[in-house]
Amino acid sequence: MLYWIDPPNQSAWIQISIDMSQNNRTQASHGSIHNLEVKHSTYIRNDAHRIYAALTTSEGLDSWFTTGSKVNAAPGGEIHFRWVNWGPDHITAEDTGIVLEAIPVERFTFQWHPDTPDYATTVEINIASAEDGTIVRLREYGFADSESGLDAVLNCAAGWGEALTLLKFYLEHGVHY
């Protein structure tokens, strides 16, 4: 099954793939929920360098998304997300992870724990110049084969959509939450 949400403006999309074939059921029993992935893509009218900095530095993340985050944007470096009174529910939360790949202005990959501390998912962010702007593509995978893993993939699908929209509004219009 493929779930596809395609807004009318074509500037962002969400794709959640669920493959229920026999081969993937076997793989699912070894750690991922039917190979579920979160994928988002958005076009931002801004420079790729500024977008990369907003995603890979403490100052960048704190300017539009987090409060008091820390990033060592080098392979093996730690990334520490921190939200204080975030959103309408005033959530305060923290999570840490490891940076796997950091190619300036092209790609940033890290692992974090959106479900439980027992396992990490991988988040890949690719940045590509486009006419008069930049395309940001995000992919997250590696969710646990459990009820909480399914909840995590759905929460991350919604959360990353919101996050990339906030990034876009911040970089294009200076608006921050």
XYZ file of C-alpha atoms in Angstrom:
177
model
C 0.000 0.000 0.000
C 1.170 3.506 -0.717
C -0.188 6.532 1.075
C 0.487 9.785 -0.720
C -0.553 13.227 0.432
C 0.003 15.846 -2.247
C -0.983 19.423 -1.412
C -2.377 21.527 -4.266
C 0.588 23.939 -4.283
C 3.047 21.100 -5.074
C 5.693 22.631 -2.778
C 5.598 19.784 -0.258
C 4.511 16.165 -0.160
C 4.318 13.283 2.239
C 4.770 9.687 1.192
C 4.350 6.730 3.515
C 4.950 3.350 1.925
C 3.665 0.129 3.429
C 4.751 -3.044 1.656
C 2.804 -6.046 2.955
C 4.365 -8.646 0.633
C 5.529 -11.950 2.111
C 9.222 -10.993 1.785
C 8.757 -7.778 3.714
C 6.763 -9.493 6.460
C 9.818 -11.633 7.069
C 12.034 -8.541 7.161
C 9.586 -6.752 9.438
C 10.078 -9.403 12.092
C 13.752 -8.412 12.156
C 13.265 -4.828 13.290
C 11.326 -2.456 11.038
C 7.610 -1.919 10.623
C 7.044 -3.228 7.123
C 9.895 -0.975 5.982
C 7.956 2.187 6.737
C 9.722 5.411 5.832
C 8.875 9.041 6.305
C 9.648 11.195 3.272
C 9.156 14.926 2.877
C 10.293 17.370 0.252
C 9.940 21.140 0.125
C 11.147 24.025 -2.012
C 12.620 26.981 -0.121
C 13.381 30.304 -1.755
C 16.747 30.725 -0.067
C 20.405 29.889 -0.417
C 21.544 26.284 0.194
C 24.293 27.515 2.555
C 21.767 29.244 4.811
C 19.478 26.202 4.791
C 22.350 23.861 5.675
C 23.364 26.126 8.585
C 19.755 26.261 9.843
C 19.699 22.453 9.973
C 23.211 21.662 11.213
C 24.175 24.273 13.796
C 22.940 24.985 17.305
C 22.266 28.616 16.408
C 20.498 27.595 13.219
C 18.170 25.083 14.897
C 17.427 27.428 17.793
C 16.469 30.232 15.403
C 13.403 28.382 14.119
C 12.853 25.019 15.825
C 14.485 24.287 19.184
C 15.687 25.959 22.393
C 19.211 25.244 23.628
C 20.093 22.525 21.132
C 23.693 21.471 20.551
C 25.173 20.125 17.329
C 28.618 18.772 16.521
C 28.004 18.462 12.769
C 30.778 15.998 12.007
C 30.542 12.226 11.579
C 30.494 10.726 15.080
C 29.491 14.065 16.615
C 26.526 14.387 18.938
C 23.277 16.155 18.144
C 21.105 17.191 21.085
C 17.596 18.474 20.393
C 15.764 20.421 23.091
C 12.247 21.846 22.954
C 10.818 24.030 25.729
C 7.081 24.822 25.875
C 6.824 23.765 22.231
C 3.584 23.985 20.306
C 0.025 24.417 21.516
C 0.515 21.685 24.136
C 3.655 23.400 25.520
C 5.742 20.237 25.269
C 9.179 20.164 26.852
C 11.346 17.346 25.497
C 14.917 16.380 24.664
C 16.591 13.786 22.483
C 20.158 13.007 21.521
C 21.702 11.242 18.603
C 24.812 10.722 16.542
C 25.759 12.485 13.311
C 26.498 9.902 10.619
C 27.275 12.139 7.658
C 27.803 15.861 7.125
C 28.574 17.052 3.609
C 28.297 20.849 3.700
C 25.457 22.269 1.626
C 24.525 18.788 0.329
C 23.635 16.207 2.952
C 23.190 15.794 6.697
C 22.425 12.397 8.241
C 21.918 11.598 11.899
C 20.309 9.037 14.181
C 17.959 9.855 17.038
C 15.325 8.191 19.247
C 11.788 9.365 18.391
C 10.211 6.264 19.944
C 12.235 4.797 22.817
C 15.905 4.979 23.837
C 16.210 1.279 22.919
C 16.787 1.986 19.224
C 17.504 4.838 16.838
C 16.008 5.825 13.515
C 18.060 7.419 10.755
C 17.205 10.843 9.330
C 18.740 11.813 5.983
C 18.417 15.396 4.777
C 19.489 16.190 1.216
C 19.828 19.738 -0.063
C 19.935 20.593 -3.775
C 20.008 23.945 -5.521
C 17.036 24.667 -7.745
C 15.949 27.630 -9.817
C 15.758 30.647 -7.477
C 15.951 28.456 -4.383
C 16.707 25.086 -2.877
C 14.960 21.742 -2.552
C 15.185 20.000 0.820
C 14.387 16.278 0.883
C 14.084 14.418 4.178
C 13.853 10.660 4.730
C 13.534 8.848 8.077
C 13.649 5.077 8.461
C 14.414 2.252 10.891
C 11.292 2.297 13.060
C 10.713 -0.643 15.425
C 8.244 -3.377 14.542
C 5.869 -2.560 17.400
C 2.768 -0.578 18.209
C 4.922 2.244 19.588
C 7.068 2.086 16.432
C 3.968 2.603 14.310
C 2.943 5.537 16.523
C 6.460 6.964 16.130
C 6.433 6.756 12.318
C 3.064 8.502 12.172
C 4.152 11.187 14.654
C 7.398 11.729 12.748
C 5.532 11.965 9.431
C 3.416 14.783 10.846
C 6.278 16.316 12.823
C 8.757 16.518 9.957
C 6.074 18.040 7.740
C 5.517 20.734 10.343
C 9.264 21.206 10.862
C 10.027 21.716 7.169
C 7.119 24.142 6.883
C 8.503 26.106 9.856
C 11.969 26.079 8.246
C 10.502 27.369 4.976
C 8.538 30.163 6.683
C 11.560 31.169 8.743
C 14.009 31.281 5.832
C 11.630 32.885 3.349
C 9.799 35.341 5.612
C 11.665 35.559 8.931
C 8.694 34.055 10.768
C 9.518 31.754 13.679
C 7.354 29.903 16.165
